[in-house]
Coordinates of C-alpha atoms in Angstrom, one line a residue:
X229 CA 13.5 -0.4 -43.4
X230 CA 10.5 0.3 -44.7
X231 CA 7.4 1.9 -42.4
X232 CA 5.2 -1.7 -42.3
X233 CA 8.6 -3.0 -41.5
X234 CA 9.5 -1.2 -39.1
X235 CA 5.9 -1.3 -37.5
X236 CA 6.5 -5.1 -37.5
X237 CA 9.7 -4.8 -35.2
X238 CA 8.6 -2.3 -33.2
X239 CA 5.7 -4.7 -32.2
X240 CA 8.3 -7.5 -31.8
X241 CA 10.2 -5.2 -30.3
X242 CA 7.3 -4.0 -27.3
X243 CA 6.7 -9.1 -26.7
X244 CA 10.6 -9.0 -26.5
X245 CA 10.5 -6.3 -23.8
X246 CA 7.8 -7.8 -22.0
X247 CA 9.8 -11.2 -21.9
X248 CA 12.6 -10.0 -19.9
X249 CA 9.9 -8.3 -17.6
X250 CA 8.9 -12.2 -17.3
X251 CA 12.2 -13.4 -16.9
X252 CA 13.4 -10.7 -14.0
X253 CA 9.9 -11.6 -12.2
X254 CA 10.2 -16.0 -12.7
X255 CA 13.9 -15.6 -11.4
X256 CA 12.8 -14.0 -8.1
X257 CA 10.0 -16.2 -7.6
X258 CA 12.0 -18.6 -7.7
X259 CA 15.0 -17.5 -5.4
X260 CA 11.5 -17.4 -2.9
X261 CA 11.6 -21.4 -3.2
X262 CA 15.1 -21.4 -3.1
X263 CA 15.2 -19.5 0.7
X264 CA 14.6 -23.1 2.4
X265 CA 16.9 -25.4 1.2
X266 CA 19.6 -22.2 1.7
X267 CA 19.0 -22.0 4.6
X268 CA 19.4 -25.5 5.6
X269 CA 22.7 -26.2 3.4
X270 CA 24.7 -23.0 5.2
X271 CA 23.3 -24.3 8.6
X272 CA 21.9 -20.1 9.8
X273 CA 18.9 -19.4 11.4
X274 CA 16.0 -16.2 10.3
X275 CA 18.5 -13.3 11.7
X276 CA 21.4 -14.7 9.3
X277 CA 19.0 -15.4 6.5
X278 CA 17.6 -11.8 7.4
X279 CA 21.3 -10.2 6.8
X280 CA 22.1 -12.2 3.4
X281 CA 18.3 -10.9 1.9
X282 CA 19.6 -7.8 2.9
X283 CA 22.9 -8.3 0.9
X284 CA 20.6 -9.3 -2.4
X285 CA 18.6 -5.7 -1.6
X286 CA 21.9 -4.0 -1.3
X287 CA 23.5 -4.9 -4.7
X288 CA 20.8 -4.0 -6.5
X289 CA 20.8 -0.4 -5.3
X290 CA 24.0 -0.4 -5.6
X291 CA 24.2 -2.1 -9.5
X292 CA 20.8 0.1 -10.2
X293 CA 22.0 3.9 -10.8
X294 CA 25.1 2.5 -12.4
X295 CA 23.2 1.4 -14.2
X296 CA 21.2 4.0 -15.7
X297 CA 24.8 5.8 -15.9
X298 CA 25.8 3.0 -18.4
X299 CA 22.7 3.1 -20.3
X300 CA 23.5 7.0 -20.7
X301 CA 26.2 5.8 -22.3
X302 CA 25.9 2.6 -24.5
X303 CA 21.8 2.9 -24.8
X304 CA 19.1 0.2 -22.9
X305 CA 19.5 -2.5 -25.8
X306 CA 23.1 -4.0 -24.9
X307 CA 23.0 -3.2 -21.5
X308 CA 19.3 -5.3 -21.6
X309 CA 20.7 -8.6 -23.0
X310 CA 24.1 -8.3 -21.5
X311 CA 22.6 -8.5 -17.8
X312 CA 19.4 -10.7 -18.9
X313 CA 21.9 -13.3 -19.8
X314 CA 24.5 -12.6 -17.0
X315 CA 20.8 -13.4 -15.0
X316 CA 19.8 -16.3 -16.2
X317 CA 22.3 -18.8 -14.2
X318 CA 21.5 -16.6 -11.1
X319 CA 19.4 -19.4 -9.5
X320 CA 22.2 -22.3 -10.2
X321 CA 24.4 -19.9 -8.4
X322 CA 22.3 -19.7 -5.4
X323 CA 21.1 -23.4 -5.3
X324 CA 25.5 -24.5 -5.3
X325 CA 26.6 -21.9 -2.4
X326 CA 28.5 -24.0 -0.1
X327 CA 28.9 -21.6 3.0
X328 CA 27.6 -18.3 4.3
X329 CA 31.3 -17.0 3.3
X330 CA 30.7 -17.8 -0.5
X331 CA 27.3 -16.3 -0.3
X332 CA 27.7 -13.1 0.9
X333 CA 29.3 -11.9 -2.1
X334 CA 28.0 -14.5 -4.7
X335 CA 24.0 -12.8 -3.5
X336 CA 25.6 -9.6 -3.1
X337 CA 26.2 -9.9 -7.6
X338 CA 22.4 -12.2 -7.8
X339 CA 21.0 -9.1 -6.6
X340 CA 23.1 -6.3 -8.7
X341 CA 22.6 -8.3 -11.9
X342 CA 18.2 -8.7 -11.3
X343 CA 18.2 -4.9 -10.2
X344 CA 20.5 -3.7 -12.8
X345 CA 18.6 -5.9 -15.1
X346 CA 15.5 -3.8 -13.5
X347 CA 16.6 -0.4 -14.2
X348 CA 17.5 -1.8 -18.3
X349 CA 13.9 -2.9 -19.1
X350 CA 12.2 -0.5 -17.5
X351 CA 14.6 1.7 -19.8
X352 CA 13.5 0.0 -22.9
X353 CA 10.6 -0.4 -22.3
X354 CA 10.0 3.7 -22.3
X355 CA 11.6 3.1 -25.6
X356 CA 9.7 0.6 -26.7
X357 CA 6.6 3.4 -25.9
X358 CA 7.9 6.1 -27.9
X359 CA 8.6 3.9 -31.0
X360 CA 5.1 2.6 -30.5
X361 CA 3.3 5.7 -29.8
X362 CA 1.5 4.0 -26.4
X363 CA 2.3 3.0 -23.4
X364 CA 3.2 -0.3 -22.6
X365 CA 4.5 -0.3 -19.3
X366 CA 1.7 -1.0 -17.2
X367 CA 1.3 -4.5 -19.3
X368 CA 4.7 -4.8 -18.7
X369 CA 5.2 -4.7 -15.3
X370 CA 2.1 -7.4 -15.4
X371 CA 4.2 -10.1 -17.0
X372 CA 6.5 -9.2 -14.3
X373 CA 3.9 -10.5 -12.3
X374 CA 3.0 -13.0 -14.1
X375 CA 6.6 -14.3 -14.4
X376 CA 7.1 -14.0 -10.7
X377 CA 3.8 -16.5 -10.2
X378 CA 4.7 -18.6 -13.0
X379 CA 8.7 -19.1 -11.4
X380 CA 6.8 -19.9 -7.5
X381 CA 3.5 -22.0 -8.7
X382 CA 5.9 -24.6 -10.8
X383 CA 9.1 -24.4 -8.8
X384 CA 6.8 -25.8 -5.7
X385 CA 6.4 -28.7 -7.7
X386 CA 9.4 -29.1 -9.2
X387 CA 11.3 -28.9 -6.1
X388 CA 9.2 -31.0 -4.2
X389 CA 9.2 -33.9 -7.1
X390 CA 13.0 -33.6 -8.3
X391 CA 14.8 -31.4 -5.3
X392 CA 16.2 -27.9 -5.4
X393 CA 19.0 -28.4 -7.7
X394 CA 17.0 -30.0 -10.2
X395 CA 14.8 -27.2 -10.3
X396 CA 17.6 -24.2 -10.0
X397 CA 18.6 -26.3 -13.4
X398 CA 15.5 -26.0 -14.9
X399 CA 14.6 -22.3 -14.4
X400 CA 17.9 -21.4 -15.7
X401 CA 17.6 -23.1 -18.8
X402 CA 13.8 -22.0 -19.1
X403 CA 14.9 -18.2 -18.6
X404 CA 18.4 -18.6 -20.6
X405 CA 15.5 -20.1 -23.6
X406 CA 13.3 -17.0 -23.2
X407 CA 16.0 -15.0 -23.4
X408 CA 17.7 -16.2 -26.1
X409 CA 14.5 -16.2 -28.8
X410 CA 13.3 -12.8 -27.5
X411 CA 16.8 -11.0 -27.8
X412 CA 16.9 -10.4 -31.3
X413 CA 14.4 -8.4 -31.2
X414 CA 14.8 -6.1 -28.5
X415 CA 14.0 -2.3 -30.0
X416 CA 16.9 0.2 -29.9
X417 CA 16.8 2.3 -27.0
X418 CA 18.0 6.0 -27.1
X419 CA 20.7 7.5 -29.2
X420 CA 23.1 7.7 -26.0
X421 CA 23.6 11.7 -25.4
X422 CA 26.5 11.7 -23.0
X423 CA 29.8 11.7 -24.7
X424 CA 33.5 11.2 -24.1
X425 CA 34.9 10.6 -20.7
X426 CA 32.1 11.8 -18.4
X427 CA 32.1 10.9 -14.5
X428 CA 29.0 9.0 -12.8
X429 CA 27.7 11.9 -11.1
X430 CA 23.5 12.5 -10.5
X431 CA 20.9 14.5 -12.2
X432 CA 20.4 18.5 -10.9
X433 CA 16.8 18.5 -12.1
X434 CA 14.8 18.3 -9.2
X435 CA 11.6 16.8 -10.6
X436 CA 13.5 13.1 -11.0
X437 CA 13.8 13.0 -7.0
X438 CA 9.9 13.8 -6.8
X439 CA 9.2 11.4 -9.1
X440 CA 11.6 8.8 -7.0
X441 CA 9.4 10.2 -4.0
X442 CA 6.4 8.8 -5.6
X443 CA 7.6 5.6 -6.4
X444 CA 8.6 5.1 -2.9
X445 CA 5.3 6.7 -1.6
X446 CA 4.1 3.5 -3.8
X447 CA 5.8 1.4 -3.4
X448 CA 5.8 1.0 0.3
X449 CA 1.8 0.1 0.6
X450 CA 2.9 -3.3 -1.2
X451 CA 6.2 -3.6 0.6
X452 CA 3.5 -3.8 3.6
X453 CA 0.6 -5.9 2.4
X454 CA 3.8 -8.8 1.6
X455 CA 5.8 -8.8 4.5
X456 CA 2.7 -7.5 7.7
X457 CA -0.2 -8.2 5.5
X458 CA -0.9 -11.8 7.5
X459 CA 0.8 -10.7 10.9
X460 CA -2.3 -9.0 10.9
X461 CA -4.4 -11.0 9.4
X462 CA -3.8 -13.6 11.7
X463 CA -2.2 -11.2 15.3
X464 CA -5.2 -8.2 15.0
X465 CA -8.3 -9.7 13.1
X466 CA -8.3 -13.1 14.7
X467 CA -7.9 -15.0 11.2
X468 CA -6.1 -18.5 11.6
X469 CA -3.4 -19.1 9.0
X470 CA -5.2 -20.7 5.7
X471 CA -7.4 -17.6 5.6
X472 CA -4.0 -14.8 6.9
X473 CA -2.4 -15.5 3.1
X474 CA -5.2 -14.3 1.6
X475 CA -4.3 -11.0 2.3
X476 CA -2.1 -10.6 -0.2
X477 CA -3.0 -13.7 -2.4
X478 CA -6.3 -11.1 -2.9
X479 CA -4.2 -8.0 -3.4
X480 CA -1.2 -9.7 -6.1
X481 CA -4.2 -10.8 -8.2
X482 CA -5.9 -7.4 -8.2
X483 CA -2.5 -5.6 -8.7
X484 CA -2.3 -8.3 -12.2
X485 CA -5.2 -7.6 -13.2
X486 CA -4.9 -3.7 -13.5
X487 CA -1.7 -4.0 -14.6
X488 CA -2.4 -5.6 -18.2
X489 CA -5.6 -3.3 -18.7
X490 CA -3.4 0.0 -16.8
X491 CA -2.7 0.4 -19.7
X492 CA -5.6 1.4 -22.1
X493 CA -7.0 3.3 -18.6
X494 CA -3.6 5.3 -18.7
X495 CA -3.6 6.1 -22.7
X496 CA -7.3 7.1 -22.4
X497 CA -7.5 9.5 -19.5
X498 CA -4.0 10.3 -19.7
X499 CA -1.1 9.4 -16.8
X500 CA -1.6 12.6 -14.1
X501 CA -5.7 11.4 -13.9
X502 CA -4.7 7.7 -13.8
X503 CA -2.5 8.1 -11.7
X504 CA -4.8 10.7 -8.9
X505 CA -7.5 8.2 -9.4
X506 CA -5.6 4.6 -8.7
X507 CA -3.4 7.1 -5.7
X508 CA -7.3 7.1 -4.0
X509 CA -8.1 4.0 -4.9
X510 CA -5.2 2.2 -3.0
X511 CA -5.7 5.0 -0.2
X512 CA -9.4 3.8 0.2
X513 CA -8.0 0.0 0.0
X514 CA -5.3 0.1 2.6
X515 CA -6.9 2.6 4.8
X516 CA -10.5 0.3 4.9
X517 CA -8.2 -2.7 5.5
X518 CA -6.7 -0.3 8.5
X519 CA -10.3 0.6 10.1
X520 CA -11.8 -3.7 8.9
X521 CA -13.1 -5.4 11.7
X522 CA -12.7 -8.0 10.8
X523 CA -10.4 -10.2 8.2
X524 CA -12.9 -11.0 5.8
X525 CA -13.2 -6.6 4.8
X526 CA -9.6 -6.4 5.8
X527 CA -9.2 -8.9 2.4
X528 CA -11.6 -7.0 0.5
X529 CA -9.5 -4.0 1.4
X530 CA -6.1 -5.2 0.5
X531 CA -7.5 -6.4 -2.6
X532 CA -9.2 -2.9 -3.7
X533 CA -5.7 -1.3 -2.7
X534 CA -4.4 -3.8 -5.3
X535 CA -6.0 -2.4 -8.4
X536 CA -4.7 0.9 -6.6
X537 CA -1.4 0.5 -6.5
X538 CA -1.0 -1.5 -9.8
X539 CA -0.1 1.5 -11.9
X540 CA 1.1 3.7 -9.8
X541 CA 5.4 2.4 -10.1
X542 CA 4.5 1.8 -13.8
X543 CA 3.7 6.0 -14.3
X544 CA 6.5 6.6 -12.1
X545 CA 8.9 4.7 -14.2
X546 CA 7.5 6.4 -17.2
X547 CA 7.7 9.8 -16.2
X548 CA 11.4 8.9 -14.6
X549 CA 11.9 8.1 -18.4
X550 CA 10.8 10.6 -20.3
X551 CA 12.5 13.4 -19.0
X552 CA 13.4 16.2 -21.3
X553 CA 17.2 16.3 -21.8
X554 CA 17.7 13.5 -19.8
X555 CA 18.2 9.4 -21.3
X556 CA 15.7 7.3 -19.9
X557 CA 18.4 5.0 -18.0
X558 CA 19.6 8.0 -16.3
X559 CA 16.0 9.2 -14.7
X560 CA 14.6 5.4 -14.3
X561 CA 18.2 4.5 -12.3
X562 CA 17.4 6.7 -9.9
X563 CA 13.4 6.5 -10.0
X564 CA 13.9 2.5 -9.9
X565 CA 16.7 3.5 -6.6
X566 CA 14.5 5.2 -4.4
X567 CA 11.6 3.3 -4.8
X568 CA 13.2 0.1 -3.8
X569 CA 14.7 1.6 -1.1
X570 CA 11.7 1.8 0.9
X571 CA 10.4 -1.8 0.1
X572 CA 14.0 -2.9 1.6
X573 CA 14.5 0.0 4.7
X574 CA 10.7 0.4 5.2
X575 CA 9.7 -3.4 6.3
X576 CA 11.8 -2.9 9.6
X577 CA 10.6 0.8 10.7
X578 CA 7.5 -0.4 9.9
X579 CA 8.1 -4.4 11.8
X580 CA 9.3 -2.3 14.9
X581 CA 6.2 0.7 15.0
X582 CA 3.4 -2.5 14.5
X583 CA 5.4 -3.9 17.3
X584 CA 4.7 -1.8 20.2
X585 CA 1.8 0.3 18.3
X586 CA 0.1 -2.4 15.9
X587 CA -0.4 -2.8 12.4
X588 CA -3.5 -0.8 11.8
X589 CA -2.2 2.6 12.7
X590 CA 0.1 2.3 10.0
X591 CA -2.2 1.2 7.1
X592 CA -4.2 4.3 7.9
X593 CA -0.9 6.2 8.1
X594 CA 0.2 4.7 4.3
X595 CA -3.3 5.8 2.8
X596 CA -2.8 8.8 4.3
X597 CA 0.5 9.3 2.0
X598 CA -1.3 7.5 -0.7
X599 CA -3.2 10.4 -0.3
X600 CA -0.5 12.8 -1.0
X601 CA 0.7 11.5 -4.1
X602 CA -2.8 12.2 -5.6
X603 CA -2.0 15.9 -4.8
X604 CA 1.6 15.6 -6.3
X605 CA -0.2 13.3 -9.7
X606 CA 0.8 16.6 -12.0
X607 CA 4.6 15.7 -11.0
X608 CA 4.2 12.6 -13.8
X609 CA 2.7 14.3 -16.3
X610 CA 6.0 13.6 -18.8
X611 CA 4.5 10.1 -19.0
X612 CA 3.0 11.1 -21.6
X613 CA 4.2 11.3 -24.8
X614 CA 3.5 10.7 -28.5
X615 CA 5.1 9.5 -30.9
X616 CA 6.9 12.5 -32.1
X617 CA 9.2 12.6 -28.5
X618 CA 10.5 9.2 -30.1
X619 CA 14.6 9.5 -29.7
X620 CA 15.2 6.0 -31.0

């Protein structure tokens, strides 16, 4: 393969992994729309639904480290393709669930496939970054946000006109077509370095767990705005329902926009400086939301927080995937598991604290945690790389 051919192949691979991010977000956006009909069909309440959502999350958390191990054995490309194709009929499976007893294993499997795909596509994005010699992780996560928006926005209209089963079938078809078109262009990942009959084992490098803490502290604020932002605006700041929903909308919009420009910022200023400034901006936004005198200031503060948080997790994933002596999938599997465990566990704890003390102090505490990320930014210096680091 000539240099020109290789350059074209790598650029196509960059868009192929972007398509994988889009499909993953698209399926999860569609899943959110299937929840009301799932509750009605299974005749369950909010408590049972919460447990089913927890099962889905547990499936993802169980699969993530195993997927990282598998990538270490055979590379990110085959793992990504297998899981991407396996994920495409997921919404159709959800739409056909007849009973809670069937829903439990089915949602665990759906969560495992989508969560495993998350690890594989991030590992493949790291490989594409190395081969391109420039960062693409932030914009890849931007495509995930775009997919989530597309899945939620278009799906609502389809369900309203044709029902949930038609939506699930159409979404599964769209996901399959996108994956099929992108599949041949997915780049080869790291050459596996784990040979022989290796057992699944945790990495011994403590730095990978510290990067996991950065991912955890970056994702808890995102989950807080998602799960509790509207309730905080309504109950504590007196916003009506329509205004209360604008908090997460503003947060999501600024986060998506910043993710598409984040790679250029990181390429110019470096991962450490970008993470440090991003976390301080996020801290300012969360503190502003906590001390806001009214809903308008709080919504503006949440938008500022979205600007900061946008590039924090992508940098943590790039840092995890570029650890010396470690396959990208192994590091990303650990960091993804730690980060998403915060999304799974933190909301219930935050809800308990908020019920007794209000949500304003929680936003202030999260601002302090984000300042800790700023002080720890040098831990992510491995996110900076050059083309010479390409192992693929």
